Amino acid sequence: MRTMAVIGTGLIGTSVALAAAGRGVSVYLSDRNRAAARTAAALGAGRAEDPPGPVDLAVLAVPPSRIAEVLIAAQARGLARAYTDVASVKAGPERAVLARAPEPSRYVGGHPLAGRERSGPLAARAELFQGRPWALTPHRLTSRAALDRGLELAELCGAAPVVMRSREHDEVVALTSHVPHLLASVMAARLRDGPAGVPLLAGQGVRDVTRIAAGDPRLWSDILRSNAAAMAGVVEELRADLARVAAALDVLAEGDVLAEDDVFARDDVLARDEALARDEALARDEVFAGDRGAGHDQGVRTLEDLLSRGVAGLAGLPRPGAAPPVAEAGLRILVPDRPGELARLLGAVTVLGISVDDVAVEAAEESGLRVRVPVPTADAERIGAKLGADGWDRAPAASVPAR
Amino acid sequence: MRTMAVIGTGLIGTSVALAAAGRGVSVYLSDRNRAAARTAAALGAGRAEDPPGPVDLAVLAVPPSRIAEVLIAAQARGLARAYTDVASVKAGPERAVLARAPEPSRYVGGHPLAGRERSGPLAARAELFQGRPWALTPHRLTSRAALDRGLELAELCGAAPVVMRSREHDEVVALTSHVPHLLASVMAARLRDGPAGVPLLAGQGVRDVTRIAAGDPRLWSDILRSNAAAMAGVVEELRADLARVAAALDVLAEGDVLAEDDVFARDDVLARDEALARDEALARDEVFAGDRGAGHDQGVRTLEDLLSRGVAGLAGLPRPGAAPPVAEAGLRILVPDRPGELARLLGAVTVLGISVDDVAVEAAEESGLRVRVPVPTADAERIGAKLGADGWDRAPAASVPAR
């Protein structure tokens, strides 16, 4: 690929252009907002001008609802030999292209799975796509040449191409991107009218849950409405789960009658005896006791069930940078019951390159704690010998079964 | 504080003990699971034995529903002169303590706002609480001495104490911790049965939204049910927002009639002309056109409204490590329209310690791009001179109004 046009020099378009320009491609930039195209050019992403002739590939970096119209206009003036886009919704634009574009065979849908909360060309980074998936969704008329250009673009940007059907893509991103964005927004919206203490006690958890809600509302509204059909089913399932949880919370809150009249906070001179009498009456009613009847138990089960399903669902998310699984043996070390001995072992295994997070106490025995240290099978002998030389009481690696 | 008892040597209890032991406090550890207490001791968090006499402070690091019973048992044997806990729900335990504990004046509620997804003593860190908020919720009978011990503990752990009412605390954490956890779980639960492509396309966004769902379901079920009343109201508001969104998605998906019979994917030999005929009929019906009637417009407005409210809500979350606001001036630089010139300016300001994320292109003028570089007022002259010496065409700092 020697020449490329990028239409739309926002975050993604400019990042694609920077990556391509950095690999020697001649890039021609345009944007409805002329200042944005000039900004991208001044960053080194290419030239803010029309190409002298048809380019090898045109990248349409516009919102999903605009892809077909922009493609039609570009093909009408013979801008490129192949076309792709970078929108996070694929089926709707594909249908519109098939229905209306002069040369649908020259178009392959694309979607690099990368982004930032900031938008606009100044937020662009040539390395934005490094190591990220880049979905390509050829339709039934896409030519081999167009698909190849899409693959070449993904590789040029350092991304890992994933070829899939547009429908499948949209169902996946509804679950992995669009509905999560919606939930982040719904949660963040509630913070606006929260009590005064919110900024004091807000921590990393709520920041993580709501982080992606910072995205540009106009762009995201376009994305969400373009994938409304795939999202609707997921949202229905979420609402069913939340309805069950809401019912459980109502039952569980019922015993909490004092919550409403706030007897302890109301009046600091209220005699404690009076309060005690009220509380004891409540205690007799088993408000504070463990067993509060079938509704309460059912409510607790509903919560535990949802929380457990959540933990199970996380297993399907790949951990970024996670090491590929290797055959693993477990060294067993007996740690004497002296203060700091276990900390000393953790320090020793860290030095050997083993994650402390994988170490486990298996049992507390008479003579000390039996600790399991997972090590790659290939390294078990060497690491065992090293720990033994440091004075740790260990079982020989060969005798320990793999986990 | 010279002596401390920690009841419950999980993640938080052991981390508190490690911090206190590191500051020279004699810590006595206990846990229903004796191996957990011995593990904490072997990490250097204290001794897994009963104290020889009453300690200065006992820290109850047990789930919210168990605080009152553990406090009652501890006071019955005269374990400590003051008591606190570390649970993330405060009003319910406080009521139970006031109702039933022998010496409620010796108890002050506490909640360090820190945690990890891993649980158990091996996950503990002495520095877990460094710089984090630590809520203390004295009730109407809490003695000054007990409150002072709570404050001393927070400071010993490097945390920032925040004194507030238990009810206020619970309302805040419902919004900043408990409901976000619930939403993370609801979202993660949906991933379990997702399409095969989920692991291929899942990125940082969905990982962040669902990260906290990895917490221990039994502990979190205890936390959520202990704060059911405060959560119920927030969940109702979320559900109302989601109901509006679901209705909007249904309307927006309606035009998407082809989504149901998948005409393009179904059969690769289907003649394009036939497909085109269908699509053109749809296009005539304005399915793909911009104006699809009042319901569609209303749906788009509903989405945009929610997304905008989400962005607004994020303003209430403090950014960790954000610099305190300083008086700021804006240098204006004229960047020539040559490829890479803007990148060169960004490099220059980065070297001067200015975040590239705060730089903005204000206007595209005849002679180039007018770029605003925000700088602390105190440094404006020095930085302006430096950029001027590097050949950048700038307005004098003094003439530029503050943002």
mmCIF file with all atom_site columns, C-alpha atoms in Angstrom, chain B residues 21-129:
data_model
loop_
_atom_site.group_PDB
_atom_site.id
_atom_site.type_symbol
_atom_site.label_atom_id
_atom_site.label_alt_id
_atom_site.label_comp_id
_atom_site.label_asym_id
_atom_site.label_entity_id
_atom_site.label_seq_id
_atom_site.pdbx_PDB_ins_code
_atom_site.Cartn_x
_atom_site.Cartn_y
_atom_site.Cartn_z
_atom_site.occupancy
_atom_site.B_iso_or_equiv
_atom_site.pdbx_formal_charge
_atom_site.auth_seq_id
_atom_site.auth_comp_id
_atom_site.auth_asym_id
_atom_site.auth_atom_id
_atom_site.pdbx_PDB_model_num
ATOM 1   C CA . ALA B 1 21  ? 2.999   -4.106  63.368 1.00 0.00 ? 21  ALA B CA 1
ATOM 2   C CA . GLY B 1 22  ? 5.250   -2.179  61.006 1.00 0.00 ? 22  GLY B CA 1
ATOM 3   C CA . ARG B 1 23  ? 4.765   0.889   63.221 1.00 0.00 ? 23  ARG B CA 1
ATOM 4   C CA . GLY B 1 24  ? 5.780   -0.996  66.358 1.00 0.00 ? 24  GLY B CA 1
ATOM 5   C CA . VAL B 1 25  ? 2.339   -1.952  67.701 1.00 0.00 ? 25  VAL B CA 1
ATOM 6   C CA . SER B 1 26  ? 2.061   -5.411  69.353 1.00 0.00 ? 26  SER B CA 1
ATOM 7   C CA . VAL B 1 27  ? -0.691  -7.113  67.359 1.00 0.00 ? 27  VAL B CA 1
ATOM 8   C CA . TYR B 1 28  ? -2.659  -10.206 68.428 1.00 0.00 ? 28  TYR B CA 1
ATOM 9   C CA . LEU B 1 29  ? -4.375  -12.076 65.630 1.00 0.00 ? 29  LEU B CA 1
ATOM 10  C CA . SER B 1 30  ? -7.364  -14.385 65.597 1.00 0.00 ? 30  SER B CA 1
ATOM 11  C CA . ASP B 1 31  ? -9.650  -15.908 63.004 1.00 0.00 ? 31  ASP B CA 1
ATOM 12  C CA . ARG B 1 32  ? -12.298 -18.610 62.984 1.00 0.00 ? 32  ARG B CA 1
ATOM 13  C CA . ASN B 1 33  ? -9.984  -20.277 60.478 1.00 0.00 ? 33  ASN B CA 1
ATOM 14  C CA . ARG B 1 34  ? -6.878  -20.901 62.555 1.00 0.00 ? 34  ARG B CA 1
ATOM 15  C CA . ALA B 1 35  ? -4.690  -21.399 59.452 1.00 0.00 ? 35  ALA B CA 1
ATOM 16  C CA . ALA B 1 36  ? -5.580  -17.864 58.301 1.00 0.00 ? 36  ALA B CA 1
ATOM 17  C CA . ALA B 1 37  ? -4.412  -16.366 61.618 1.00 0.00 ? 37  ALA B CA 1
ATOM 18  C CA . ARG B 1 38  ? -1.178  -18.394 61.492 1.00 0.00 ? 38  ARG B CA 1
ATOM 19  C CA . THR B 1 39  ? -0.637  -17.311 57.882 1.00 0.00 ? 39  THR B CA 1
ATOM 20  C CA . ALA B 1 40  ? -1.023  -13.651 58.907 1.00 0.00 ? 40  ALA B CA 1
ATOM 21  C CA . ALA B 1 41  ? 1.423   -14.202 61.769 1.00 0.00 ? 41  ALA B CA 1
ATOM 22  C CA . ALA B 1 42  ? 3.960   -15.869 59.475 1.00 0.00 ? 42  ALA B CA 1
ATOM 23  C CA . LEU B 1 43  ? 3.690   -12.792 57.227 1.00 0.00 ? 43  LEU B CA 1
ATOM 24  C CA . GLY B 1 44  ? 4.799   -10.655 60.163 1.00 0.00 ? 44  GLY B CA 1
ATOM 25  C CA . ALA B 1 45  ? 1.374   -9.212  61.016 1.00 0.00 ? 45  ALA B CA 1
ATOM 26  C CA . GLY B 1 46  ? 1.573   -10.141 64.726 1.00 0.00 ? 46  GLY B CA 1
ATOM 27  C CA . ARG B 1 47  ? 1.090   -13.173 66.940 1.00 0.00 ? 47  ARG B CA 1
ATOM 28  C CA . ALA B 1 48  ? -1.685  -15.722 66.450 1.00 0.00 ? 48  ALA B CA 1
ATOM 29  C CA . GLU B 1 49  ? -2.515  -15.810 70.142 1.00 0.00 ? 49  GLU B CA 1
ATOM 30  C CA . ASP B 1 50  ? -4.681  -14.130 72.782 1.00 0.00 ? 50  ASP B CA 1
ATOM 31  C CA . PRO B 1 51  ? -3.294  -10.945 74.311 1.00 0.00 ? 51  PRO B CA 1
ATOM 32  C CA . PRO B 1 52  ? -2.084  -11.211 77.940 1.00 0.00 ? 52  PRO B CA 1
ATOM 33  C CA . GLY B 1 53  ? -4.448  -8.386  79.001 1.00 0.00 ? 53  GLY B CA 1
ATOM 34  C CA . PRO B 1 54  ? -6.810  -5.778  77.512 1.00 0.00 ? 54  PRO B CA 1
ATOM 35  C CA . VAL B 1 55  ? -5.376  -4.185  74.383 1.00 0.00 ? 55  VAL B CA 1
ATOM 36  C CA . ASP B 1 56  ? -5.667  -0.522  73.417 1.00 0.00 ? 56  ASP B CA 1
ATOM 37  C CA . LEU B 1 57  ? -7.831  -1.245  70.364 1.00 0.00 ? 57  LEU B CA 1
ATOM 38  C CA . ALA B 1 58  ? -9.572  -4.262  68.887 1.00 0.00 ? 58  ALA B CA 1
ATOM 39  C CA . VAL B 1 59  ? -10.260 -4.184  65.148 1.00 0.00 ? 59  VAL B CA 1
ATOM 40  C CA . LEU B 1 60  ? -13.205 -6.334  64.080 1.00 0.00 ? 60  LEU B CA 1
ATOM 41  C CA . ALA B 1 61  ? -12.446 -7.337  60.487 1.00 0.00 ? 61  ALA B CA 1
ATOM 42  C CA . VAL B 1 62  ? -15.525 -9.493  59.919 1.00 0.00 ? 62  VAL B CA 1
ATOM 43  C CA . PRO B 1 63  ? -18.512 -9.126  57.547 1.00 0.00 ? 63  PRO B CA 1
ATOM 44  C CA . PRO B 1 64  ? -21.119 -6.496  58.500 1.00 0.00 ? 64  PRO B CA 1
ATOM 45  C CA . SER B 1 65  ? -23.703 -8.999  59.717 1.00 0.00 ? 65  SER B CA 1
ATOM 46  C CA . ARG B 1 66  ? -21.265 -10.437 62.280 1.00 0.00 ? 66  ARG B CA 1
ATOM 47  C CA . ILE B 1 67  ? -19.947 -7.229  63.859 1.00 0.00 ? 67  ILE B CA 1
ATOM 48  C CA . ALA B 1 68  ? -22.427 -6.997  66.732 1.00 0.00 ? 68  ALA B CA 1
ATOM 49  C CA . GLU B 1 69  ? -22.060 -10.626 67.825 1.00 0.00 ? 69  GLU B CA 1
ATOM 50  C CA . VAL B 1 70  ? -18.256 -10.487 67.633 1.00 0.00 ? 70  VAL B CA 1
ATOM 51  C CA . LEU B 1 71  ? -18.204 -7.205  69.574 1.00 0.00 ? 71  LEU B CA 1
ATOM 52  C CA . ILE B 1 72  ? -20.491 -8.596  72.262 1.00 0.00 ? 72  ILE B CA 1
ATOM 53  C CA . ALA B 1 73  ? -18.296 -11.668 72.713 1.00 0.00 ? 73  ALA B CA 1
ATOM 54  C CA . ALA B 1 74  ? -15.122 -9.563  72.792 1.00 0.00 ? 74  ALA B CA 1
ATOM 55  C CA . GLN B 1 75  ? -16.518 -7.114  75.348 1.00 0.00 ? 75  GLN B CA 1
ATOM 56  C CA . ALA B 1 76  ? -17.764 -9.991  77.484 1.00 0.00 ? 76  ALA B CA 1
ATOM 57  C CA . ARG B 1 77  ? -14.176 -11.143 77.885 1.00 0.00 ? 77  ARG B CA 1
ATOM 58  C CA . GLY B 1 78  ? -12.758 -7.638  78.250 1.00 0.00 ? 78  GLY B CA 1
ATOM 59  C CA . LEU B 1 79  ? -10.592 -7.888  75.135 1.00 0.00 ? 79  LEU B CA 1
ATOM 60  C CA . ALA B 1 80  ? -9.933  -4.163  74.591 1.00 0.00 ? 80  ALA B CA 1
ATOM 61  C CA . ARG B 1 81  ? -10.374 -0.617  75.851 1.00 0.00 ? 81  ARG B CA 1
ATOM 62  C CA . ALA B 1 82  ? -11.727 0.525   72.466 1.00 0.00 ? 82  ALA B CA 1
ATOM 63  C CA . TYR B 1 83  ? -13.263 -1.202  69.433 1.00 0.00 ? 83  TYR B CA 1
ATOM 64  C CA . THR B 1 84  ? -13.682 -0.439  65.786 1.00 0.00 ? 84  THR B CA 1
ATOM 65  C CA . ASP B 1 85  ? -14.475 -2.380  62.640 1.00 0.00 ? 85  ASP B CA 1
ATOM 66  C CA . VAL B 1 86  ? -13.623 -2.154  58.931 1.00 0.00 ? 86  VAL B CA 1
ATOM 67  C CA . ALA B 1 87  ? -16.929 -3.123  57.293 1.00 0.00 ? 87  ALA B CA 1
ATOM 68  C CA . SER B 1 88  ? -18.284 -1.180  54.326 1.00 0.00 ? 88  SER B CA 1
ATOM 69  C CA . VAL B 1 89  ? -21.755 -0.863  55.889 1.00 0.00 ? 89  VAL B CA 1
ATOM 70  C CA . LYS B 1 90  ? -22.149 1.174   59.056 1.00 0.00 ? 90  LYS B CA 1
ATOM 71  C CA . ALA B 1 91  ? -25.757 1.956   60.073 1.00 0.00 ? 91  ALA B CA 1
ATOM 72  C CA . GLY B 1 92  ? -27.037 -1.596  60.584 1.00 0.00 ? 92  GLY B CA 1
ATOM 73  C CA . PRO B 1 93  ? -24.048 -2.757  62.661 1.00 0.00 ? 93  PRO B CA 1
ATOM 74  C CA . GLU B 1 94  ? -24.247 0.488   64.680 1.00 0.00 ? 94  GLU B CA 1
ATOM 75  C CA . ARG B 1 95  ? -27.901 -0.107  65.520 1.00 0.00 ? 95  ARG B CA 1
ATOM 76  C CA . ALA B 1 96  ? -27.179 -3.684  66.540 1.00 0.00 ? 96  ALA B CA 1
ATOM 77  C CA . VAL B 1 97  ? -24.261 -2.544  68.720 1.00 0.00 ? 97  VAL B CA 1
ATOM 78  C CA . LEU B 1 98  ? -26.371 0.161   70.403 1.00 0.00 ? 98  LEU B CA 1
ATOM 79  C CA . ALA B 1 99  ? -29.113 -2.340  71.034 1.00 0.00 ? 99  ALA B CA 1
ATOM 80  C CA . ARG B 1 100 ? -27.077 -5.197  72.377 1.00 0.00 ? 100 ARG B CA 1
ATOM 81  C CA . ALA B 1 101 ? -23.423 -4.507  73.171 1.00 0.00 ? 101 ALA B CA 1
ATOM 82  C CA . PRO B 1 102 ? -22.466 -4.250  76.885 1.00 0.00 ? 102 PRO B CA 1
ATOM 83  C CA . GLU B 1 103 ? -20.376 -1.082  76.333 1.00 0.00 ? 103 GLU B CA 1
ATOM 84  C CA . PRO B 1 104 ? -21.404 0.705   73.124 1.00 0.00 ? 104 PRO B CA 1
ATOM 85  C CA . SER B 1 105 ? -19.469 3.841   74.118 1.00 0.00 ? 105 SER B CA 1
ATOM 86  C CA . ARG B 1 106 ? -16.213 2.004   73.483 1.00 0.00 ? 106 ARG B CA 1
ATOM 87  C CA . TYR B 1 107 ? -17.128 1.337   69.814 1.00 0.00 ? 107 TYR B CA 1
ATOM 88  C CA . VAL B 1 108 ? -16.632 3.567   66.809 1.00 0.00 ? 108 VAL B CA 1
ATOM 89  C CA . GLY B 1 109 ? -17.557 2.374   63.340 1.00 0.00 ? 109 GLY B CA 1
ATOM 90  C CA . GLY B 1 110 ? -14.801 2.425   60.722 1.00 0.00 ? 110 GLY B CA 1
ATOM 91  C CA . HIS B 1 111 ? -14.413 1.763   57.004 1.00 0.00 ? 111 HIS B CA 1
ATOM 92  C CA . PRO B 1 112 ? -11.139 2.053   55.120 1.00 0.00 ? 112 PRO B CA 1
ATOM 93  C CA . LEU B 1 113 ? -11.914 2.687   51.431 1.00 0.00 ? 113 LEU B CA 1
ATOM 94  C CA . ALA B 1 114 ? -9.421  0.234   50.019 1.00 0.00 ? 114 ALA B CA 1
ATOM 95  C CA . GLY B 1 115 ? -9.433  -3.296  48.748 1.00 0.00 ? 115 GLY B CA 1
ATOM 96  C CA . ARG B 1 116 ? -8.266  -5.745  46.150 1.00 0.00 ? 116 ARG B CA 1
ATOM 97  C CA . GLU B 1 117 ? -10.070 -8.363  44.096 1.00 0.00 ? 117 GLU B CA 1
ATOM 98  C CA . ARG B 1 118 ? -8.053  -11.081 45.826 1.00 0.00 ? 118 ARG B CA 1
ATOM 99  C CA . SER B 1 119 ? -9.044  -12.002 49.329 1.00 0.00 ? 119 SER B CA 1
ATOM 100 C CA . GLY B 1 120 ? -7.356  -13.750 52.239 1.00 0.00 ? 120 GLY B CA 1
ATOM 101 C CA . PRO B 1 121 ? -4.235  -12.938 54.278 1.00 0.00 ? 121 PRO B CA 1
ATOM 102 C CA . LEU B 1 122 ? -1.755  -13.696 51.478 1.00 0.00 ? 122 LEU B CA 1
ATOM 103 C CA . ALA B 1 123 ? -3.217  -10.814 49.465 1.00 0.00 ? 123 ALA B CA 1
ATOM 104 C CA . ALA B 1 124 ? -2.626  -8.370  52.345 1.00 0.00 ? 124 ALA B CA 1
ATOM 105 C CA . ARG B 1 125 ? -0.346  -5.336  51.991 1.00 0.00 ? 125 ARG B CA 1
ATOM 106 C CA . ALA B 1 126 ? 0.810   -2.982  54.759 1.00 0.00 ? 126 ALA B CA 1
ATOM 107 C CA . GLU B 1 127 ? 0.489   -0.091  52.312 1.00 0.00 ? 127 GLU B CA 1
ATOM 108 C CA . LEU B 1 128 ? -3.068  -0.944  51.195 1.00 0.00 ? 128 LEU B CA 1
ATOM 109 C CA . PHE B 1 129 ? -4.532  2.136   52.916 1.00 0.00 ? 129 PHE B CA 1
#
